[in-house]
Coordinates of C-alpha atoms (C1' of nucleotides) in Angstrom, one line a residue:
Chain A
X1 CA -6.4 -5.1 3.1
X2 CA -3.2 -5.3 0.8
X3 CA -2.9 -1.8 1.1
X4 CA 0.5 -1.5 3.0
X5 CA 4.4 -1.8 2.4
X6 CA 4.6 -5.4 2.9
X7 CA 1.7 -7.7 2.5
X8 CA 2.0 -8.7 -1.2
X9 CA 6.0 -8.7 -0.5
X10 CA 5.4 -11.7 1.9
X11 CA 2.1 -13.3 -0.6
X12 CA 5.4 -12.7 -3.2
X13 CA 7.5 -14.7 -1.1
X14 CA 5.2 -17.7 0.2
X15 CA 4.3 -17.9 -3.4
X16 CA 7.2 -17.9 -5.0
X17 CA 9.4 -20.1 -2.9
X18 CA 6.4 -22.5 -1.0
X19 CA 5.7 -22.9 2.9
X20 CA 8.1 -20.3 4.7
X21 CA 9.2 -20.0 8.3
X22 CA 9.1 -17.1 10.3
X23 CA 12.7 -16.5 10.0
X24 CA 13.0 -17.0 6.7
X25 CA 10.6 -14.4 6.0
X26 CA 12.7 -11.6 8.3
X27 CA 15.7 -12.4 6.4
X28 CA 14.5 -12.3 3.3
X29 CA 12.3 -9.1 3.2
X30 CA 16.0 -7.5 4.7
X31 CA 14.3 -4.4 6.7
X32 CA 10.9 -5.8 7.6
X33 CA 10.6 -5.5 11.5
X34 CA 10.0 -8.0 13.6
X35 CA 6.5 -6.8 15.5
X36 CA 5.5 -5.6 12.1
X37 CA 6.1 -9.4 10.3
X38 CA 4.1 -11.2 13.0
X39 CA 1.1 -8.5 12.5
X40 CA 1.2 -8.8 9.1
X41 CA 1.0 -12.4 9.3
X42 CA -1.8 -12.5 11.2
X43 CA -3.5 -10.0 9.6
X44 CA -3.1 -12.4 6.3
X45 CA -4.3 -15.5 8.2
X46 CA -7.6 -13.5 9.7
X47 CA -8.0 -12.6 5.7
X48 CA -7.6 -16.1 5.0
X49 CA -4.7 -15.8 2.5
X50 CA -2.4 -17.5 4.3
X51 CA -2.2 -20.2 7.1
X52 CA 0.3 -21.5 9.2
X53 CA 0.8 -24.9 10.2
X54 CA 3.4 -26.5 12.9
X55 CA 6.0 -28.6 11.3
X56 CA 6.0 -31.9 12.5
X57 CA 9.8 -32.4 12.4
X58 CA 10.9 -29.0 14.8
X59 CA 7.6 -28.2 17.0
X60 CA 8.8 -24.4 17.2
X61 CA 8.4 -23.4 13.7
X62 CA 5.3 -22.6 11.7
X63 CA 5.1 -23.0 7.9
X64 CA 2.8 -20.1 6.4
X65 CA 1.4 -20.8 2.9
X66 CA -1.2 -19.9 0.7
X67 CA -4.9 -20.7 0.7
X68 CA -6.9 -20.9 -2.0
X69 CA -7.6 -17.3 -1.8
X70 CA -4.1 -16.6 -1.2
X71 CA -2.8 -18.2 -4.5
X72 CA -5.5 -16.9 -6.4
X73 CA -3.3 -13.5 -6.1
X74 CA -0.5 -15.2 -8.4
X75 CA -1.8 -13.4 -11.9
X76 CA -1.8 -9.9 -10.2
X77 CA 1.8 -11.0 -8.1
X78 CA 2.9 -11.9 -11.7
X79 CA 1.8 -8.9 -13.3
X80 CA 3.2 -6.7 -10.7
X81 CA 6.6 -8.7 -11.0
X82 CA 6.7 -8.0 -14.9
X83 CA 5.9 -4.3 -14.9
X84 CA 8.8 -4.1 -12.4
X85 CA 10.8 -5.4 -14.4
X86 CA 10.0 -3.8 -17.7
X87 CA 9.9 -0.4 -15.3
X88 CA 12.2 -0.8 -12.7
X89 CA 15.7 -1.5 -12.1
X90 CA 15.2 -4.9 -10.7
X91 CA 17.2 -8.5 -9.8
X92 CA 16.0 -11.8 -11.0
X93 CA 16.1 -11.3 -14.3
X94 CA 15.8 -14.7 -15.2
X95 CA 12.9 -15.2 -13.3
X96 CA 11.2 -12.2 -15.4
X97 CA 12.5 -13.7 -18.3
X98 CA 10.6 -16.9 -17.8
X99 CA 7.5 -15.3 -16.7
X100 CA 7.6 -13.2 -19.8
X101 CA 8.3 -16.4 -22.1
X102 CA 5.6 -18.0 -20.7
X103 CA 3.0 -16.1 -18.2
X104 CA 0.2 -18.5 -18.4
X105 CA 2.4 -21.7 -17.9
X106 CA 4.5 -19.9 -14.8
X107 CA 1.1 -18.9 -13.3
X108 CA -0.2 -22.8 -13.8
X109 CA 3.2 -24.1 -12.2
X110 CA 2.2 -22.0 -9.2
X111 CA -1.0 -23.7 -9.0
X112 CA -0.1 -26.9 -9.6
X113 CA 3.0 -27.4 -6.9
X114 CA 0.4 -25.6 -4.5
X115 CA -2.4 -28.4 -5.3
X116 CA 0.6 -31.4 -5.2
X117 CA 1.2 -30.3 -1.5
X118 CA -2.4 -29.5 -0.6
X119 CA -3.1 -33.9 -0.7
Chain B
X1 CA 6.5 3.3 -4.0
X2 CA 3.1 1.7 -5.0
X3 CA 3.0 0.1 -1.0
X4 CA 0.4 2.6 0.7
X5 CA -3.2 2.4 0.3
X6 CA -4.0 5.1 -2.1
X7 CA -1.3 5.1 -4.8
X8 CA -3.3 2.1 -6.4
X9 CA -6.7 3.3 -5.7
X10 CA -6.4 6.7 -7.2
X11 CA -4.0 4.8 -10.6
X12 CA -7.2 3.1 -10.9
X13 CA -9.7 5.6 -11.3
X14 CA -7.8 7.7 -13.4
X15 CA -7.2 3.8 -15.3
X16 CA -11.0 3.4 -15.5
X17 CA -12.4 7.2 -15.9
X18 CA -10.0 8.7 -17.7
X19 CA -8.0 12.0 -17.2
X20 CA -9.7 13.2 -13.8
X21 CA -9.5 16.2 -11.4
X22 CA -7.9 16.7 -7.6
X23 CA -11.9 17.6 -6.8
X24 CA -12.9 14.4 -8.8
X25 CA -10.4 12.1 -7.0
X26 CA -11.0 13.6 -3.7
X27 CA -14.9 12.8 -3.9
X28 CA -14.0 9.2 -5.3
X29 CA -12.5 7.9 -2.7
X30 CA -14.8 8.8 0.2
X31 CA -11.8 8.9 3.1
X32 CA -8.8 10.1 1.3
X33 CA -7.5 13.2 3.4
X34 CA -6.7 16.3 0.8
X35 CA -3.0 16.5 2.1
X36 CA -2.5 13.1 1.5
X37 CA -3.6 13.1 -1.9
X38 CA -1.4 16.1 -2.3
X39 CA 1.6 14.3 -1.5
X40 CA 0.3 11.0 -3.7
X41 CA -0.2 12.7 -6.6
X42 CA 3.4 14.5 -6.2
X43 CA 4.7 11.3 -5.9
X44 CA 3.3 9.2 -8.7
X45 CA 4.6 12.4 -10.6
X46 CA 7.7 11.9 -9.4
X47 CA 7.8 8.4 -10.3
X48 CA 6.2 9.0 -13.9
X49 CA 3.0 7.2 -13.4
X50 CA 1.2 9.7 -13.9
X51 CA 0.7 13.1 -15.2
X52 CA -0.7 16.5 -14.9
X53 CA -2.1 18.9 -17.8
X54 CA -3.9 21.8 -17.5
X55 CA -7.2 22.1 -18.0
X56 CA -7.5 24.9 -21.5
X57 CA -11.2 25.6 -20.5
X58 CA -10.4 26.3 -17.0
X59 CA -7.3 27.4 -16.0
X60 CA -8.0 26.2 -12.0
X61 CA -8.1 22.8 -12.9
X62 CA -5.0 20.1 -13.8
X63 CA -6.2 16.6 -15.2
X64 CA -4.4 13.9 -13.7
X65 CA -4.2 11.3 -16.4
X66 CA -1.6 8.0 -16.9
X67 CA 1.5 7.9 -18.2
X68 CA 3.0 5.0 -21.0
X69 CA 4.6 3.1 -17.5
X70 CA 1.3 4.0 -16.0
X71 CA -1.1 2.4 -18.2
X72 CA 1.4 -0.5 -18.1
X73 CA -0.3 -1.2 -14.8
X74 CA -3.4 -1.8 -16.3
X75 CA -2.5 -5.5 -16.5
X76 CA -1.9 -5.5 -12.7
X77 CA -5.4 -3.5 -11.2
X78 CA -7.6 -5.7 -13.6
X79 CA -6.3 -8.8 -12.1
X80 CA -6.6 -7.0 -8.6
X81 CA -9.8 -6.4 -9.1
X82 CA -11.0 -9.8 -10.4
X83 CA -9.7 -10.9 -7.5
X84 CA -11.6 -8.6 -5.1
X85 CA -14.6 -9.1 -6.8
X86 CA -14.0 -13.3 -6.8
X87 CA -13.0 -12.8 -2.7
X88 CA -14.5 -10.0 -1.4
X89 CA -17.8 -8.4 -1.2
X90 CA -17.7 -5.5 -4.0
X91 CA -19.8 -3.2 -5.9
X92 CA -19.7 -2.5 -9.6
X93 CA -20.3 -6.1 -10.6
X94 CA -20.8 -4.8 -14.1
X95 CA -17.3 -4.5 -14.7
X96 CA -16.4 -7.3 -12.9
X97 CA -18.6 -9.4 -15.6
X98 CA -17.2 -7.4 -18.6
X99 CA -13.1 -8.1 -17.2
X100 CA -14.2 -11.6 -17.0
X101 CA -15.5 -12.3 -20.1
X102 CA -12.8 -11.2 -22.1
X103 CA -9.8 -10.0 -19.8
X104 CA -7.6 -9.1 -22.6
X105 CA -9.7 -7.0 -24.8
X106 CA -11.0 -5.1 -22.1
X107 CA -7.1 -4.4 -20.9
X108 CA -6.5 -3.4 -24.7
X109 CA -9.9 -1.3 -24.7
X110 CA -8.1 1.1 -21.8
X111 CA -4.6 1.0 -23.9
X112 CA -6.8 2.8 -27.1
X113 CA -9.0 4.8 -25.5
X114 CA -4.9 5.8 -23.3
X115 CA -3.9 6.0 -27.1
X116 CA -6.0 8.2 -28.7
X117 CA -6.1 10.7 -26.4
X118 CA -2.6 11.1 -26.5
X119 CA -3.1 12.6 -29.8
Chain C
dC1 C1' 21.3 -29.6 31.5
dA2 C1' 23.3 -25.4 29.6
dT3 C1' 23.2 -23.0 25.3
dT4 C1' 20.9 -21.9 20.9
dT5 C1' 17.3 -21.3 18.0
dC6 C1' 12.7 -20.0 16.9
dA7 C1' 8.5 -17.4 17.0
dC8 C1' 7.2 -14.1 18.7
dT9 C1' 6.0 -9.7 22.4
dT10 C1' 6.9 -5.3 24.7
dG11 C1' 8.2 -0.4 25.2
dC12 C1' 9.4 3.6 23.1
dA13 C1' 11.0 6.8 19.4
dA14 C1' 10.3 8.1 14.7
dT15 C1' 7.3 8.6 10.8
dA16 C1' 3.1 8.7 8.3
dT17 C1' -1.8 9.7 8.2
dG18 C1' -6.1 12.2 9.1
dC19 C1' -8.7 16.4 10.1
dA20 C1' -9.9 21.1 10.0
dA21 C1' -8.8 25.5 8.8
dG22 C1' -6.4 28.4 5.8
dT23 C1' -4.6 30.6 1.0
dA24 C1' -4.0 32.1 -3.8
dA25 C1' -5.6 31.9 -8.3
dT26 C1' -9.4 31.7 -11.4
dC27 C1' -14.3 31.7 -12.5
dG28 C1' -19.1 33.0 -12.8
dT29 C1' -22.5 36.5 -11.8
dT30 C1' -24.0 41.0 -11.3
Chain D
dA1 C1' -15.3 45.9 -12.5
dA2 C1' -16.4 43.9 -8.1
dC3 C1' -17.7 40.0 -5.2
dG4 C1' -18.6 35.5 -3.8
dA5 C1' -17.9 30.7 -5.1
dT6 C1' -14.6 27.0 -6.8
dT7 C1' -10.4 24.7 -7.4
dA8 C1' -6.0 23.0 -6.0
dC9 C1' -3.7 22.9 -2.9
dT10 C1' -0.8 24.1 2.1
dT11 C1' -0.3 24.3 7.1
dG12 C1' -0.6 23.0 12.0
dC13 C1' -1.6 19.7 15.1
dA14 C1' -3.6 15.2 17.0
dT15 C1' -3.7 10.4 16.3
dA16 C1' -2.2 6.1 14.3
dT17 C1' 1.3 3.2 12.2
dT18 C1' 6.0 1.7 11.8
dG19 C1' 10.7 0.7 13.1
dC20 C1' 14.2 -0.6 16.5
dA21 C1' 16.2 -2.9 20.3
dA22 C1' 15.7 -5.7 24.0
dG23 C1' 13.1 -9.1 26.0
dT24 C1' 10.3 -14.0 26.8
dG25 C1' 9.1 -18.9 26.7
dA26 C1' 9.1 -23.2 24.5
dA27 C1' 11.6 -26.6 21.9
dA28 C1' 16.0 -28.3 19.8
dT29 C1' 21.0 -29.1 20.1
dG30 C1' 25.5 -30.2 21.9

DNA sequence: CATTTCACTTGCAATATGCAAGTAATCGTT
DNA sequence: AACGATTACTTGCATATTGCAAGTGAAATG
């Protein structure tokens, strides 16, 4: 179910950075192929960890976020994240430095700007 | 490098079990094809996650057993699998129950038990 | 209203996985 | 000591998954 290359990159993502497009999803992930995105995404909305909803201001794009079961991943994302980077050669150190300073709070941050745009 | 749907499966056993045998983790995971174990276990190797000894009382036999970056996932698959067992249908809610009620302590039970053996 | 942009889909080649049948070393039994 | 059973793999081949490049249609932009 997460069980490939790129499913908990793209959770990584949607979590990290809120609501994404299509595109900004290929261009982040840089070698993620195109057919591969869109049946990755739809595998995660049949799983319910992820939705997509039109944006009222450009009718072509989507934005994908979490669900509730989808954001419920952010203490093993996290965890993941921080044995990279206390393993692996990795960027964003300052990201890992906060999560490190305070795990609990970053996870809790997460939640909360999910909840704010959930009303 | 952990992004296939094995890798994680078979760190966990070996996480949960202890040190464990190709035969043992080929009978564990019901539909994991012997070649592709093979090359799994090659390649957590390879990426020091784990490690093979072997076996005094029967030369045949390796154990497979966790490296110090290896139980450093331990963190990572208990949160996976609090997750599974909030989301998804699972077995063994036994240790879904003791993870819950105290998450840390059972994460620090795996590092001594790790610990000790390493003797 | 022509051109871009966006979110995909399609076709095909490359790669990874699964299955079944080996193989070599060691073990347990006679 | 000899023989069959076990163990940890390897090999060959079919099938499934992934990656790449080139579309497509609808909506936005100039």
């Amino acid at each position: 179910m997460l069980g490939d290359r790129w499913s908990l990159l793209i959770i990584r993502d949607v979590m990290l950075f809120g609501p994404r497009t299509y595109k900004q999803l290929l261009e982040s992930h840089e070698r993620i192929a195109t057919n591969i995105l869109a049946d990755r995404l739809k595998r995660l909305i049949a799983y319910e960890i992820i939705r997509a909803d039109p944006e009222p201001a450009d009718k072509r794009k989507l934005n994908y976020s979490l669900t509730k079961k989808g954001i419920d991943l952010a203490p093993v994302l996290t965890e993941m994240v921080l044995w990279a980077g206390a393993h692996e050669k990795t960027e964003n150190q300052a990201l890992i430095r906060q999560m490190r300073r305070d795990k609990e709070g970053f996870i809790a941050g997460i939640r909360e700007r999910w909840a704010a745009r959930q009303s």
